[in-house]
Short mmCIF file of C-alpha atoms in Angstrom, two decimals:
data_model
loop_
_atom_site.label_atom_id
_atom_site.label_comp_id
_atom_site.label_asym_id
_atom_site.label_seq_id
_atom_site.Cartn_x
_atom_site.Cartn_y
_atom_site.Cartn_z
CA UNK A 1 106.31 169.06 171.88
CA UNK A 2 104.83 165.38 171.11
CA UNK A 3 102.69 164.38 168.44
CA UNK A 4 100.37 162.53 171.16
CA UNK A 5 96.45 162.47 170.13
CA UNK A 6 94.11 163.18 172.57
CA UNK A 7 92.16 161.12 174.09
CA UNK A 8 88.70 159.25 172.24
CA UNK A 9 85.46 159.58 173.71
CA UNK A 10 82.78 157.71 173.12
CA UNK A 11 79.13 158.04 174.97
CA UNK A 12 75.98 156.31 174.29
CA UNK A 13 72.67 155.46 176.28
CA UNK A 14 71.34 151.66 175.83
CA UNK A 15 68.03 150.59 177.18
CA UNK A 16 69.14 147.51 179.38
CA UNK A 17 70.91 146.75 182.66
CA UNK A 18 74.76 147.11 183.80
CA UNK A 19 75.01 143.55 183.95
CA UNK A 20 73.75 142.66 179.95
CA UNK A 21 75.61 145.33 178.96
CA UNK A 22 79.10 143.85 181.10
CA UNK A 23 78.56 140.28 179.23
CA UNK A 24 78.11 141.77 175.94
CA UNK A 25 81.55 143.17 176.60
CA UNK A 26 83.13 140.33 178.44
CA UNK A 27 81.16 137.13 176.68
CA UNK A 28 82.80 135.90 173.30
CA UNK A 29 79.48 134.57 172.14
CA UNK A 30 77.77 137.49 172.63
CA UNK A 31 80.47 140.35 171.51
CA UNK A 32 80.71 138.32 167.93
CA UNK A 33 77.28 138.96 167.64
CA UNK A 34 77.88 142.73 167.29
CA UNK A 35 81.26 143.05 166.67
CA UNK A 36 81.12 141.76 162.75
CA UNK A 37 82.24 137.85 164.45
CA UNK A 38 84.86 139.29 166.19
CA UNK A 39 85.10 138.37 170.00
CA UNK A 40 86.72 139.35 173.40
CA UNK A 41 88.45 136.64 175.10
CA UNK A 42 89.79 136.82 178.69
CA UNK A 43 88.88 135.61 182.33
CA UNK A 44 89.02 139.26 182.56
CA UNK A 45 90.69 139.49 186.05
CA UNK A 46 93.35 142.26 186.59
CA UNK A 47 97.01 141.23 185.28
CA UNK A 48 94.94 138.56 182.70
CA UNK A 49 96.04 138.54 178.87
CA UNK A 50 93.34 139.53 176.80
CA UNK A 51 92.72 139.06 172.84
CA UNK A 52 90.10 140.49 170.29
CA UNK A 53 89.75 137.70 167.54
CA UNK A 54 87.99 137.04 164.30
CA UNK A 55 85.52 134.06 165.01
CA UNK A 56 85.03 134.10 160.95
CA UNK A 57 88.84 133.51 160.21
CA UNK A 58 89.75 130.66 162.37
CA UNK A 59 89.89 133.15 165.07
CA UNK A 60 93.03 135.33 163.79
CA UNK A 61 94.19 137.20 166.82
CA UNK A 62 93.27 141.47 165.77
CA UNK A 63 93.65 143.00 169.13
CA UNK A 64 95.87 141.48 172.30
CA UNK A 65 96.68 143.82 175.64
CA UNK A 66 96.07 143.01 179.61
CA UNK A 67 93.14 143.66 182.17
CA UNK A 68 94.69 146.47 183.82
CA UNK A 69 91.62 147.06 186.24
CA UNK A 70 88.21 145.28 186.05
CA UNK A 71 84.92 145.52 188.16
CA UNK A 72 82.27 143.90 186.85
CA UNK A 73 79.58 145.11 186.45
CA UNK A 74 80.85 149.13 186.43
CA UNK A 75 84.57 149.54 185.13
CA UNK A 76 86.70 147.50 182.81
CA UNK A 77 90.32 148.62 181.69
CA UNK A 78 92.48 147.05 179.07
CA UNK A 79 95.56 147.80 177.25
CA UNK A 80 95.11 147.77 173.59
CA UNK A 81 97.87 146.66 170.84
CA UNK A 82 97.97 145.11 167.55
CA UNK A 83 99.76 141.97 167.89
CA UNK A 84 102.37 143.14 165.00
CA UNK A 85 103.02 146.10 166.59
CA UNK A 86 102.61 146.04 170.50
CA UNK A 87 105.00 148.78 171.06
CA UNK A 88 101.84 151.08 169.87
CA UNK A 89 99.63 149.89 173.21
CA UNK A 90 97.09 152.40 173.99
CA UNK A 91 94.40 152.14 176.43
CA UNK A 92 90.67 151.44 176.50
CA UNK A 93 88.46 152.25 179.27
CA UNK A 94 84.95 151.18 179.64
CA UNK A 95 82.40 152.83 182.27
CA UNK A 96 78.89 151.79 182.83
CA UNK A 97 76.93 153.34 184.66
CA UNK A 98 73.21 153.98 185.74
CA UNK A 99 70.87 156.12 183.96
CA UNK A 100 67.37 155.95 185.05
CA UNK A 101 65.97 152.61 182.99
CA UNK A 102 68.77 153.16 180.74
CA UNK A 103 72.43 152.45 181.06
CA UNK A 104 75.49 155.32 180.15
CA UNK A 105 78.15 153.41 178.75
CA UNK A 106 81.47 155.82 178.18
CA UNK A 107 84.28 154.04 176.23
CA UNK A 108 87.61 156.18 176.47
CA UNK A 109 90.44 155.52 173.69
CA UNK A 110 93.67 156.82 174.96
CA UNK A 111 97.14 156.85 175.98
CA UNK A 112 98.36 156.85 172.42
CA UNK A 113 102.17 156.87 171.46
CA UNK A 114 103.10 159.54 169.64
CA UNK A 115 102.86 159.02 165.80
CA UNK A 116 100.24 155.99 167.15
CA UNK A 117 99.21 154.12 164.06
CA UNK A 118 96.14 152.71 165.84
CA UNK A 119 94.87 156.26 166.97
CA UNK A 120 93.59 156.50 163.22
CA UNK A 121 92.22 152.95 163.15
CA UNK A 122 89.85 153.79 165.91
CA UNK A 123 88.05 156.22 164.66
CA UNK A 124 85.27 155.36 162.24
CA UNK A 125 85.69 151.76 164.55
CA UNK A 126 84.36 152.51 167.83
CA UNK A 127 81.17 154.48 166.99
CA UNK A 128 80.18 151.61 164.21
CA UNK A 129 80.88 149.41 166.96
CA UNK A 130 79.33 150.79 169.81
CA UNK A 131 75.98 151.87 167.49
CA UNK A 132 75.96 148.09 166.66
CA UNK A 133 76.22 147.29 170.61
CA UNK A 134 73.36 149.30 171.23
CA UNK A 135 70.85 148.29 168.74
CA UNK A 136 71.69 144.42 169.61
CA UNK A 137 71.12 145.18 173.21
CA UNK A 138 67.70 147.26 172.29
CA UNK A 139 66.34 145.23 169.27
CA UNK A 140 68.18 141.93 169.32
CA UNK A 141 69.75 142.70 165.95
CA UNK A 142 73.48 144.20 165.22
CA UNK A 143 74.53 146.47 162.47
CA UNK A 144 76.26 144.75 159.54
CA UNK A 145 79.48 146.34 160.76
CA UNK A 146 81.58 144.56 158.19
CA UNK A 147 79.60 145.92 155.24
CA UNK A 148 79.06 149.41 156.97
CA UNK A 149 82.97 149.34 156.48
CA UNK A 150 83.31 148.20 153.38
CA UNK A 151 80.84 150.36 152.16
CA UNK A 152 82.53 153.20 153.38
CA UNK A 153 85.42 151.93 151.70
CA UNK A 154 87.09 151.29 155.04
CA UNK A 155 90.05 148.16 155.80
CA UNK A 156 88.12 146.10 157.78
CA UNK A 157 90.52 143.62 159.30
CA UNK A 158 89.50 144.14 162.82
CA UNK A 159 92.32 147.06 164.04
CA UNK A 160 89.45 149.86 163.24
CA UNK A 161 87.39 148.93 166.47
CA UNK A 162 88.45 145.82 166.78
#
């Protein structure tokens, strides 16, 4: 028997097109807009490196992995490490897809290594993150997901959803 944690699943429905919501993924400028000034960087092609990086700290490296399948404007998978401990990769899978005038977005946190260190760093991270995401894309303004965390008395060093 492993210790392996299931899989996390994330859904939410955001008022704008496949495409916005791909770039606010994909684009550095845009993700630190949402992301507490963190940012995705990558030409995002399958078999690219990929990083997740604090704009605000001279862009300290949180999150690295690969592009293990990407189709813009529907389907992007990555593999998802801390860069101090890439032996605990796990796997992030993002789906977008149509929903009337609306957009479904499912992000899927899985493959974790037994004992996985990052399975309980994703937890609060992705909803905060992904609630943020949403009300950028809606209202043009993100959640303050650095003080959300610290008010919740969270570490907020980018591994949570980073």
């Amino acid at each position: 028997m492993t210790n392996a944690r299931p899989d996390f699943v994330y859904t939410t429905y955001i008022k704008t097109t496949p495409e916005k919501l791909w770039g606010a993924i994909t684009n550095p400028e845009f993700s630190r807009q949402y992301w507490g000034g963190h940012e995705n960087v990558s030409d995002w092609k399958k078999g690219s490196d990929w990083k997740h990086a604090d704009s605000k700290k001279g862009g300290d490296v949180r999150i690295i992995g690969k592009v293990l399948e990407s189709n813009p404007p529907k389907r992007l998978v990555l593999t998802w490490a801390d860069p101090s401990d890439t032996a605990d990769e796990s796997r992030v899978t993002f789906e977008i897809d149509n929903a009337g005038d609306m957009v479904r977005l499912n992000v899927i946190h899985g493959s974790f290594k037994p004992g996985s260190i990052m399975a309980d760093k994703v937890v609060l991270g992705w909803p905060l993150v992904l609630s943020s995401l949403k009300s950028f894309l809606e209202t043009g303004k993100a959640i303050d997901v650095m003080g959300v965390k610290a008010a919740l008395n969270q570490s907020c060093d980018g591994e949570a959803a980073a």
